[in-house]
Amino acid sequence: MNIKSFPYFFCLLWVLAISFYSTPVQGKIENGISKSKWHEGDRYDFKFQGRDAIVVVPQKAAAGNPWIWRPAFFDAFPAVDKALLERGFHVAYLDVTNDYASPWAIELGNRFYKEMVENYGLSSKVVMEGFSRGGLYSVIWASRNPDDVACLYLDAPLTDVFTCLKRLHKAAWKTLLKEWNLTEETIDRFDGNPVDNLEPLAKAGVPIISVCGDSDRSVPIEENMMVMRKRYLALGGNVELIIKPGCDHHPHSLEDPQPVVDFIMRQQTEHKKFQHYTIRGSLNNSFIKFERERRGRVAFIGGSITEMVGWKDMMEQQLQQRFPFTTFEFVEAGISSTGSTPGAFRLDNDVLSKGKIDLLFIDGSANDMTNGFTPEEQVRGVEGEIRHALEVNPETDIVLTHFATDGFLPIIARRQMPDAILNHERVANHYRVSSVNLAQEISERLQDGQFTWKEFGYAHPHPYGQSVYTAAISNLLDEMQREINAESTRRPHEIPATQLDPYSYTKGHFILLSRARIGRGWKITDDWNPDNKYEKRKGFVHVPMLEAARPGDRLTLSFKGRAIGIFCVCGPSAGILEYSVDNAPFKKLDTYTAWSSALYIPWVYMLETELEDTEHTLRLRISSDKNPRSLGTECQIRNFVVNK
């Protein structure tokens, strides 16, 4: 039974032999039980076996009845509790503030937990929330009951009583000895120090997030949370740490609690059951470097979902929490409307030229489908990105992502998988690259009624939708980080001897416009910026552009490689091209797209893809034919692309 309504709550208390009126007036104490409002929830205060206890009931409970439990300092710096209450969490409190996790207090907590779960129907996986010495209780209770804990949120926590209490807080140290029935002479029997009780939590895979000030004089971070983090990582545990520069013990929490809330949300069983990711290979190389060398370079390449502010930025923040002492360089290489074929050719210039990449996120399947790239092109594009990155640096860790788009959702709703995702997954399997199927997750959440496609934000999600994406990717990282311990080492990834497709764009790169032999009508405009109303993409305006506009305008280009193409912008006057390689008969290419009427859309057109790896000559000209929807016969080329 759920604490979804006030009557249910009191009926259950009646079962516990507590007398009350079934409909007490808000705020009026009835036989030791009172009801009041706490932010957006109904607050119930009562005694639990002699101790103050509180349960705050949300207006609408989230699926699974998740809850967060504070063992100390209720309502102090409650930003996280308030945010979770709005998300449908119950907020619980049992006052064991000054018991210092004594065996008696832990047993009382066991009984309280049992009441919450068995009698009130709350989730069997609780979030433990420990502020200051509440962190001591939270860690010890969780270590005694690791299978009952979803995660730990520790804020400026006391995690080593010997370096902190004994040295800095003499009165508290005496209280601890009293509660544990110990003396200075018998303290060696004490087994309640958090930093010495982490193994059960690590084995159970309990994740931890902590918020600490770096200037805490009451519970110094160096002697407490930093020691705990180091030990937990060595045991293979997941721990994230948010450090507040210049902050003392107070204030606790964060002005914006979202990073903590997002962490807690993604650990919930009801949230995880919709996630779909496949673990292949490892991320050891990047994670070990981030932790031990405290520096790293992370790159993101893809389309508009990667270019826009959203999951990418959240992942950058999340990585900084995961590795709080690491100096990161983030390479942001998202370009709207582009998929894996453009990605394969711009990888060298936009990503690899920045230096060795430790961790690479690739997005492309959504635009591969939306833009109508063939299955063959989909494989050649994403294999080009992955293999090229690994050949340049075999220690690069890679994660492949499949974001939701209008074209994917109806296919997945029919319990089928879009070809673009299947083709990308073929490549991921071949190279042992982990992947996250966000499209499948969103489809299932839509069918579950959690939100509508409009509420989510369509293919370019609202912040909530972006947080759903980030949670799934973060949980993949959580699982893969658990494979790492103190003995783990970095090693090159195995690169398969053969490619899935021998003509994949594994050595894709740009050729400068100046390499072209310009004939009649073509010109290089150094600062291309057409003065019209049509939309232009970032990176494709105020840049050099090779352009022509009249039928018969022609050029030639000498190149060496197995494939040749053009990276162009196809706007409202996009024309039809005629091209020939090595004096073959001319072929026609209509560059006008479904989006050209309103946008100069970046597009890679491959002209020839299965050439001998020798010297070739391309001849290109503007056709006199014209697409009836186009306003002209223009062509604007940003780069020539070649696969060696």
XYZ file of C-alpha atoms in Angstrom:
644
model
C 0.000 0.000 0.000
C 1.339 3.448 -0.914
C 1.423 6.607 1.167
C -0.453 8.327 -1.596
C -3.129 9.892 0.490
C -3.709 11.114 3.981
C -6.347 8.473 4.904
C -4.127 5.562 3.898
C -1.321 6.905 6.031
C -3.434 7.086 9.143
C -5.080 3.733 8.570
C -1.649 2.212 8.528
C -0.672 4.014 11.706
C -3.824 2.594 13.273
C -2.602 -0.879 12.360
C 0.487 -0.005 14.383
C -1.819 0.540 17.378
C -1.556 4.326 17.393
C -4.732 6.177 18.271
C -5.798 9.125 16.137
C -8.729 10.642 14.348
C -9.050 9.445 10.760
C -9.347 12.990 9.386
C -7.438 15.337 11.725
C -7.286 19.036 10.958
C -4.128 20.163 9.224
C -1.570 21.295 11.782
C -3.571 20.000 14.773
C -1.831 17.460 16.980
C -3.954 14.367 17.585
C -2.582 11.847 20.076
C 1.003 12.598 19.164
C 0.383 12.664 15.422
C 0.212 15.918 13.518
C -0.368 16.830 9.928
C 0.902 20.007 8.312
C 2.205 21.248 4.984
C 5.861 21.037 4.062
C 6.440 22.800 0.783
C 4.257 20.924 -1.744
C 3.689 17.851 0.408
C 1.678 16.694 3.413
C 3.911 16.396 6.458
C 3.174 13.845 9.176
C 5.032 14.102 12.497
C 4.899 11.184 14.907
C 6.939 9.189 17.384
C 8.607 6.014 16.233
C 9.619 3.893 19.209
C 10.313 7.011 21.214
C 12.108 9.004 18.541
C 10.870 11.906 16.450
C 9.918 10.802 12.975
C 8.536 12.573 9.937
C 7.187 11.457 6.602
C 6.359 13.984 3.900
C 3.978 12.657 1.265
C 4.171 14.053 -2.294
C 1.097 15.290 -4.118
C 1.533 12.400 -6.526
C 3.883 9.541 -5.768
C 6.314 8.537 -8.486
C 6.208 4.987 -9.815
C 7.692 2.588 -7.302
C 7.203 4.990 -4.358
C 10.829 6.161 -4.112
C 11.947 7.817 -0.890
C 14.859 9.665 0.654
C 15.715 9.209 4.324
C 17.465 11.731 6.532
C 18.750 10.448 9.870
C 19.657 13.959 11.065
C 18.879 17.655 10.613
C 15.476 17.565 8.984
C 14.656 20.694 6.964
C 18.225 21.978 7.031
C 19.268 23.151 3.552
C 16.432 21.090 2.002
C 16.891 22.006 -1.680
C 17.382 18.394 -2.775
C 14.495 17.118 -0.636
C 12.159 19.768 -2.037
C 13.123 18.972 -5.615
C 12.658 15.244 -5.082
C 9.303 15.827 -3.392
C 8.179 17.608 -6.554
C 9.353 14.563 -8.536
C 7.143 12.262 -6.443
C 9.567 11.151 -3.732
C 8.540 10.650 -0.130
C 10.833 12.412 2.349
C 11.432 10.546 5.614
C 13.218 11.446 8.825
C 14.116 9.496 11.952
C 16.035 11.409 14.584
C 19.238 9.533 15.345
C 21.311 12.703 15.104
C 23.384 12.198 18.238
C 23.624 8.405 18.300
C 26.697 8.251 16.061
C 25.524 5.114 14.274
C 25.638 3.031 17.424
C 24.437 -0.574 17.118
C 21.215 0.372 18.905
C 20.591 3.259 16.502
C 21.285 1.064 13.483
C 18.792 -1.501 14.749
C 16.227 1.256 15.282
C 16.846 2.330 11.701
C 16.299 -1.247 10.551
C 12.892 -1.264 12.207
C 12.027 2.139 10.765
C 13.024 0.989 7.283
C 10.908 -2.151 7.685
C 7.877 -0.078 8.664
C 8.331 2.235 5.700
C 8.685 -0.608 3.218
C 6.411 -3.343 4.544
C 3.619 -1.277 6.054
C 3.689 1.917 4.011
C 4.635 0.432 0.653
C 7.677 2.565 -0.019
C 10.434 1.337 -2.314
C 12.754 -1.338 -0.978
C 15.646 0.766 -2.308
C 16.020 3.882 -0.177
C 18.159 6.948 -0.845
C 20.242 7.670 2.259
C 20.918 11.360 2.831
C 23.621 12.294 5.314
C 24.576 15.838 6.244
C 27.635 16.231 8.480
C 27.455 13.574 11.218
C 24.329 12.299 9.512
C 26.784 11.009 6.921
C 28.277 8.718 9.557
C 24.894 7.121 10.180
C 23.976 6.947 6.497
C 27.160 5.141 5.490
C 27.103 2.675 8.380
C 23.401 1.858 7.981
C 23.920 1.409 4.254
C 26.979 -0.796 4.788
C 24.913 -3.056 7.048
C 22.038 -3.092 4.524
C 23.658 -2.599 1.095
C 20.926 -4.385 -0.853
C 18.338 -1.957 0.505
C 20.037 1.209 -0.741
C 19.581 2.874 -4.132
C 22.355 5.393 -3.549
C 23.922 7.689 -0.973
C 23.841 11.477 -0.978
C 26.444 12.756 1.475
C 26.879 16.453 2.176
C 30.044 17.529 4.023
C 29.915 14.089 5.647
C 31.759 12.824 8.687
C 33.434 9.697 7.304
C 36.457 9.245 9.587
C 35.712 9.666 13.279
C 39.340 9.288 14.326
C 40.799 12.155 12.317
C 37.787 14.410 12.769
C 35.832 13.825 15.977
C 38.697 12.738 18.181
C 40.931 15.607 17.102
C 38.528 18.471 16.404
C 35.359 17.766 18.390
C 36.199 16.453 21.860
C 32.656 16.601 23.249
C 31.260 14.728 20.249
C 34.000 12.122 20.638
C 32.925 11.521 24.238
C 29.307 11.165 23.091
C 30.333 8.604 20.487
C 32.182 6.549 23.104
C 29.137 6.692 25.369
C 26.680 5.664 22.644
C 28.919 2.775 21.641
C 29.543 1.806 25.278
C 33.286 2.159 24.731
C 36.220 3.855 26.409
C 39.577 5.062 25.178
C 40.941 1.710 26.316
C 38.348 -0.361 24.437
C 38.071 1.761 21.291
C 39.824 -0.952 19.281
C 36.460 -2.784 19.324
C 34.833 0.085 17.431
C 33.670 -1.032 13.975
C 31.566 1.940 12.931
C 34.035 4.107 11.046
C 32.597 4.836 7.572
C 35.887 4.741 5.638
C 36.506 1.248 7.021
C 33.071 -0.094 6.029
C 32.953 0.522 2.299
C 33.496 -2.951 0.871
C 29.870 -4.149 1.244
C 28.662 -1.019 -0.546
C 31.140 -1.423 -3.392
C 30.258 -5.097 -3.836
C 26.569 -4.203 -4.008
C 27.281 -1.445 -6.531
C 25.822 1.343 -4.389
C 26.678 4.695 -6.028
C 27.580 7.734 -3.957
C 27.369 11.447 -4.625
C 28.859 13.980 -2.253
C 28.874 17.767 -1.980
C 31.673 19.357 0.041
C 33.284 22.724 0.604
C 37.016 22.819 0.060
C 37.465 25.112 3.094
C 35.502 23.054 5.625
C 37.065 23.523 9.073
C 34.564 21.381 10.978
C 34.714 18.257 8.813
C 37.759 18.764 6.563
C 37.242 17.302 3.117
C 40.858 16.106 2.916
C 40.437 13.885 5.970
C 36.926 12.708 5.261
C 35.308 12.622 1.833
C 38.541 12.604 -0.145
C 39.789 9.599 1.833
C 36.456 7.851 1.371
C 36.430 8.586 -2.355
C 39.928 7.191 -2.848
C 39.113 3.993 -0.982
C 35.750 3.536 -2.682
C 37.233 3.896 -6.147
C 39.944 1.382 -5.255
C 37.175 -1.070 -4.353
C 35.493 -0.525 -7.730
C 32.756 1.735 -6.394
C 31.156 4.696 -8.149
C 31.451 8.036 -6.409
C 30.879 11.558 -7.674
C 32.080 14.620 -5.808
C 31.001 18.229 -6.219
C 33.472 20.603 -4.582
C 32.371 24.121 -3.597
C 35.346 26.497 -3.770
C 35.866 28.611 -0.666
C 32.946 27.023 1.195
C 33.156 26.097 4.878
C 30.968 23.444 6.538
C 27.927 25.653 5.967
C 25.988 26.223 3.845
C 25.205 22.647 2.903
C 23.737 21.563 -0.434
C 23.771 23.579 -3.670
C 21.907 26.671 -4.804
C 20.833 24.612 -7.800
C 20.301 21.031 -6.591
C 19.799 19.641 -10.102
C 23.122 17.726 -10.343
C 22.306 15.836 -7.135
C 18.670 15.321 -8.117
C 19.667 13.982 -11.528
C 22.136 11.593 -9.896
C 19.496 10.272 -7.492
C 16.848 9.959 -10.189
C 19.031 7.856 -12.445
C 19.664 5.344 -9.648
C 15.985 4.495 -9.217
C 14.883 1.021 -10.275
C 11.801 2.404 -12.017
C 13.999 4.773 -13.998
C 16.616 2.206 -14.951
C 14.188 -0.358 -16.311
C 13.586 1.742 -19.427
C 17.259 2.235 -20.214
C 18.925 0.326 -23.027
C 22.674 0.287 -23.363
C 25.141 -2.346 -24.460
C 28.522 -2.684 -22.804
C 31.349 -3.741 -25.079
C 35.056 -3.435 -24.460
C 36.001 -0.992 -21.721
C 36.433 2.668 -20.850
C 39.429 1.911 -18.665
C 41.885 3.965 -20.681
C 40.096 7.265 -20.304
C 38.891 6.703 -16.747
C 42.319 5.656 -15.503
C 43.951 8.640 -17.170
C 41.352 11.042 -15.788
C 41.831 9.746 -12.254
C 45.572 9.139 -12.107
C 46.959 11.811 -14.418
C 44.203 14.310 -13.619
C 43.907 15.550 -17.173
C 41.873 14.486 -20.157
C 40.420 15.410 -23.516
C 36.814 14.462 -24.296
C 35.219 15.006 -27.707
C 31.626 15.058 -28.913
C 30.819 14.735 -32.622
C 27.355 14.603 -34.147
C 24.396 16.648 -35.297
C 22.134 19.278 -33.769
C 21.408 17.272 -30.610
C 25.139 17.354 -29.924
C 25.647 20.953 -31.032
C 22.838 22.425 -28.916
C 23.062 23.111 -25.197
C 21.865 19.918 -23.539
C 23.126 16.408 -22.866
C 26.669 17.247 -23.982
C 26.943 20.057 -21.438
C 25.375 17.890 -18.737
C 27.864 15.125 -19.502
C 30.732 17.580 -19.202
C 29.472 18.554 -15.759
C 28.890 14.924 -14.848
C 32.426 13.938 -15.854
C 33.786 16.780 -13.733
C 31.802 15.417 -10.765
C 33.068 11.916 -11.462
C 36.652 13.177 -11.660
C 36.640 16.362 -9.555
C 40.406 16.886 -9.588
C 40.829 16.454 -13.339
C 41.452 19.296 -15.760
C 39.335 18.573 -18.815
C 39.497 19.884 -22.339
C 36.190 19.397 -24.120
C 36.090 19.312 -27.915
C 32.567 20.185 -29.048
C 32.166 19.195 -32.699
C 28.415 19.028 -33.200
C 27.082 20.485 -36.458
C 23.344 20.595 -37.033
C 21.921 18.366 -39.776
C 25.035 16.194 -40.065
C 25.285 12.439 -39.618
C 28.024 9.846 -39.799
C 29.244 10.427 -43.364
C 29.983 14.122 -42.749
C 31.375 13.082 -39.375
C 33.824 10.659 -40.954
C 35.296 13.382 -43.154
C 35.390 16.184 -40.616
C 36.672 14.035 -37.735
C 40.274 14.753 -38.665
C 39.846 18.525 -38.845
C 37.238 19.086 -36.128
C 38.333 16.529 -33.520
C 41.624 14.703 -34.032
C 43.535 17.875 -34.856
C 42.934 19.062 -31.274
C 45.254 16.407 -29.834
C 44.920 12.864 -28.508
C 41.305 12.090 -27.672
C 40.762 10.055 -24.510
C 36.978 9.664 -24.709
C 34.860 10.164 -27.833
C 31.062 10.346 -28.013
C 29.624 9.750 -31.500
C 26.067 10.667 -32.525
C 24.875 10.061 -36.074
C 22.205 7.409 -36.530
C 19.273 9.835 -36.205
C 20.471 12.125 -39.000
C 21.576 9.148 -41.079
C 17.934 8.097 -41.217
C 16.413 11.576 -41.397
C 18.717 12.593 -44.246
C 18.072 9.415 -46.215
C 21.571 7.956 -46.243
C 21.629 4.382 -47.519
C 22.487 1.448 -45.234
C 25.813 1.191 -47.039
C 26.580 4.847 -46.345
C 25.546 4.459 -42.708
C 28.080 1.683 -42.182
C 30.805 3.433 -44.135
C 30.288 6.645 -42.204
C 30.296 5.383 -38.637
C 32.987 2.775 -39.329
C 35.026 5.614 -40.762
C 34.667 7.616 -37.560
C 35.440 4.733 -35.202
C 38.317 3.126 -37.070
C 39.937 6.454 -37.928
C 39.867 7.521 -34.274
C 41.352 4.199 -33.123
C 44.065 4.159 -35.771
C 45.198 7.621 -34.696
C 45.088 6.683 -30.997
C 44.330 3.024 -30.133
C 43.718 4.036 -26.502
C 40.732 6.225 -27.378
C 37.570 5.039 -25.624
C 34.386 5.464 -27.666
C 30.668 5.582 -26.839
C 28.059 5.422 -29.617
C 24.681 7.096 -29.040
C 21.299 6.708 -30.766
C 19.033 9.668 -30.036
C 15.278 9.739 -30.533
C 13.815 11.277 -33.665
C 10.417 11.320 -35.341
C 11.398 8.620 -37.802
C 12.632 6.183 -35.173
C 9.713 6.217 -32.737
C 6.911 4.565 -34.775
C 9.285 1.813 -35.889
C 10.353 1.050 -32.316
C 6.720 1.214 -31.164
C 6.075 -1.712 -33.544
C 8.860 -3.594 -31.714
C 11.219 -3.248 -34.624
C 14.557 -1.480 -34.753
C 15.365 1.181 -37.363
C 17.943 0.211 -39.963
C 20.156 3.164 -39.070
C 20.482 1.946 -35.484
C 21.034 -1.657 -36.584
C 23.750 -0.600 -39.011
C 25.524 1.496 -36.414
C 25.242 -1.400 -33.966
C 26.884 -3.724 -36.507
C 29.882 -1.430 -36.476
C 29.825 -1.103 -32.681
C 29.869 -4.900 -32.368
C 32.759 -5.207 -34.804
C 34.906 -2.710 -32.886
C 33.701 -3.588 -29.367
C 32.326 -0.090 -28.789
C 29.665 0.470 -26.130
C 26.406 2.081 -27.195
C 23.297 3.691 -25.711
C 19.924 3.271 -27.432
C 18.184 6.414 -26.250
C 15.570 6.166 -28.994
C 14.294 2.876 -27.583
C 14.197 4.314 -24.076
C 12.172 7.351 -25.133
C 9.793 5.212 -27.199
C 9.073 2.984 -24.204
C 8.632 5.929 -21.846
C 6.175 7.481 -24.305
C 4.215 4.244 -24.456
C 4.282 4.102 -20.654
C 2.590 7.497 -20.535
C 5.383 9.291 -18.679
C 5.228 12.238 -21.070
C 4.201 13.123 -24.595
C 6.602 13.670 -27.470
C 5.700 17.365 -27.323
C 6.355 17.547 -23.573
C 9.694 15.841 -24.121
C 10.685 18.460 -26.675
C 10.657 16.355 -29.857
C 14.058 15.648 -31.440
C 15.608 18.642 -29.645
C 14.478 17.985 -26.078
C 13.652 20.381 -23.292
C 16.034 20.302 -20.281
C 14.112 17.416 -18.706
C 14.511 15.342 -21.861
C 18.196 16.171 -22.013
C 18.543 14.959 -18.415
C 16.926 11.640 -19.402
C 19.562 11.248 -22.109
C 22.357 12.152 -19.698
C 21.106 9.707 -17.070
C 21.255 6.749 -19.447
C 24.738 7.599 -20.684
C 25.882 8.181 -17.104
C 24.561 4.808 -15.980
C 26.528 3.158 -18.781
C 29.610 4.948 -17.470
C 28.737 3.848 -13.918
C 28.696 0.189 -14.880
C 31.885 0.412 -16.879
C 33.697 2.293 -14.122
C 32.959 -0.553 -11.702
C 35.337 -2.707 -13.742
C 38.253 -0.513 -12.668
C 40.242 -1.058 -9.492
C 43.668 -0.139 -8.153
C 45.357 -2.803 -10.316
C 43.678 -1.799 -13.581
C 45.932 -0.551 -16.372
C 45.558 1.184 -19.710
C 45.962 -0.819 -22.888
C 45.307 -0.247 -26.601
C 41.993 -1.378 -28.012
C 42.194 -4.190 -30.532
C 41.492 -2.938 -34.037
C 39.972 -5.680 -36.230
C 42.236 -6.781 -39.058
C 39.480 -6.270 -41.608
C 36.872 -3.582 -42.059
C 33.174 -4.351 -42.242
C 33.173 -2.500 -45.548
C 36.486 -2.134 -47.419
C 35.314 1.248 -48.714
C 34.400 2.741 -45.340
C 35.670 6.273 -44.863
C 38.391 5.359 -42.392
C 40.862 7.900 -43.738
C 38.435 10.656 -44.547
C 39.762 14.205 -44.664
C 39.266 17.601 -46.262
C 41.028 19.002 -49.324
C 41.539 22.747 -49.405
C 39.433 24.684 -51.861
C 42.583 26.237 -53.271
C 43.581 22.835 -54.681
C 40.845 23.118 -57.298
C 41.697 24.442 -60.741
C 38.983 27.010 -61.148
C 37.501 27.400 -64.584
C 34.790 29.660 -65.900
C 32.392 31.097 -63.321
C 33.749 29.566 -60.106
C 35.230 31.775 -57.405
C 36.347 31.516 -53.783
C 34.482 33.919 -51.503
C 36.612 34.398 -48.388
C 33.779 35.538 -46.104
C 30.655 33.874 -47.442
C 27.521 35.413 -45.967
C 24.591 35.757 -48.373
C 22.409 38.725 -47.560
C 19.035 37.039 -47.479
C 16.426 35.749 -45.056
C 17.336 32.078 -45.246
C 18.802 30.246 -42.268
C 22.500 29.389 -42.171
C 24.298 26.918 -39.967
C 27.078 27.801 -37.558
C 30.434 27.054 -39.169
C 29.001 27.497 -42.645
C 28.776 31.265 -42.745
C 31.582 33.841 -42.610
C 33.910 31.150 -43.960
C 35.616 30.617 -47.329
C 33.265 29.076 -49.881
C 33.878 27.951 -53.462
C 30.795 28.928 -55.430
C 29.271 29.163 -58.876
C 25.813 30.018 -60.146
C 25.563 29.632 -63.936
C 25.115 26.544 -66.107
C 28.419 25.574 -67.643
C 30.591 26.910 -64.795
C 33.283 24.289 -64.317
C 36.365 23.250 -62.347
C 38.790 20.333 -62.043
C 40.447 18.787 -59.000
C 43.345 16.353 -58.832
C 43.320 14.062 -55.791
C 44.594 10.746 -54.536
C 42.235 8.369 -52.779
C 39.422 5.871 -53.029
C 36.502 8.277 -52.664
C 35.730 11.870 -53.560
C 32.862 14.108 -52.510
C 31.843 17.655 -51.710
C 30.829 19.210 -48.387
C 28.464 21.923 -49.517
C 25.541 24.027 -48.377
C 22.317 23.375 -50.241
C 20.071 26.407 -50.081
C 16.998 27.716 -51.899
C 18.885 28.092 -55.193
C 20.782 24.790 -55.040
C 21.455 23.481 -58.512
C 22.133 20.261 -60.354
C 25.773 19.264 -60.818
C 27.418 17.155 -63.496
C 30.631 15.361 -62.626
C 33.140 12.924 -64.064
C 36.154 11.162 -62.557
C 39.001 10.127 -64.854
C 37.077 10.994 -68.031
C 34.199 8.647 -67.266
C 30.788 9.651 -68.624
C 29.292 12.581 -66.711
C 26.762 11.827 -63.974
C 24.145 14.179 -62.572
C 23.586 15.149 -58.934
C 20.646 17.248 -57.755
C 21.824 19.079 -54.618
C 18.418 20.520 -53.690
C 17.163 18.854 -50.464
C 13.877 18.649 -48.594
C 15.133 21.452 -46.324
C 16.644 23.742 -48.947
C 13.621 26.009 -49.314
C 14.362 27.658 -45.964
C 17.914 26.651 -45.060
C 21.420 26.477 -46.434
C 21.788 22.968 -45.081
C 25.272 21.428 -44.723
C 25.457 18.255 -46.789
C 28.091 15.794 -47.916
C 27.526 14.350 -51.371
C 29.769 11.439 -52.269
C 30.512 11.458 -55.989
C 32.594 8.277 -56.296
C 33.251 5.883 -53.424
C 34.968 2.760 -54.815
C 37.999 4.033 -56.700
C 41.499 2.609 -56.806
C 43.811 4.259 -54.293
C 45.694 6.202 -56.958
C 45.755 9.666 -58.517
C 42.464 10.833 -60.035
C 40.948 13.884 -61.669
C 37.482 15.203 -60.929
C 35.659 17.409 -63.416
C 32.676 19.294 -62.049
C 30.238 21.665 -63.740
C 26.864 23.312 -63.215
C 24.111 21.656 -65.244
C 21.637 23.544 -67.371
C 18.942 21.335 -65.860
C 17.172 22.688 -62.803
C 15.080 21.315 -59.980
C 11.647 22.953 -60.373
C 11.554 23.752 -56.653
C 14.920 25.510 -56.722
C 15.244 29.243 -57.278
C 18.449 28.883 -59.269
C 21.450 26.785 -60.263
C 23.919 27.604 -57.502
C 26.567 25.511 -55.788
C 28.526 26.483 -52.662
C 31.325 24.110 -51.621
C 32.827 24.376 -48.136
C 35.326 21.531 -48.618
C 36.210 18.709 -50.940
C 36.280 15.391 -49.060
C 38.569 12.479 -49.869
C 38.969 8.995 -48.435
C 42.480 7.678 -48.955
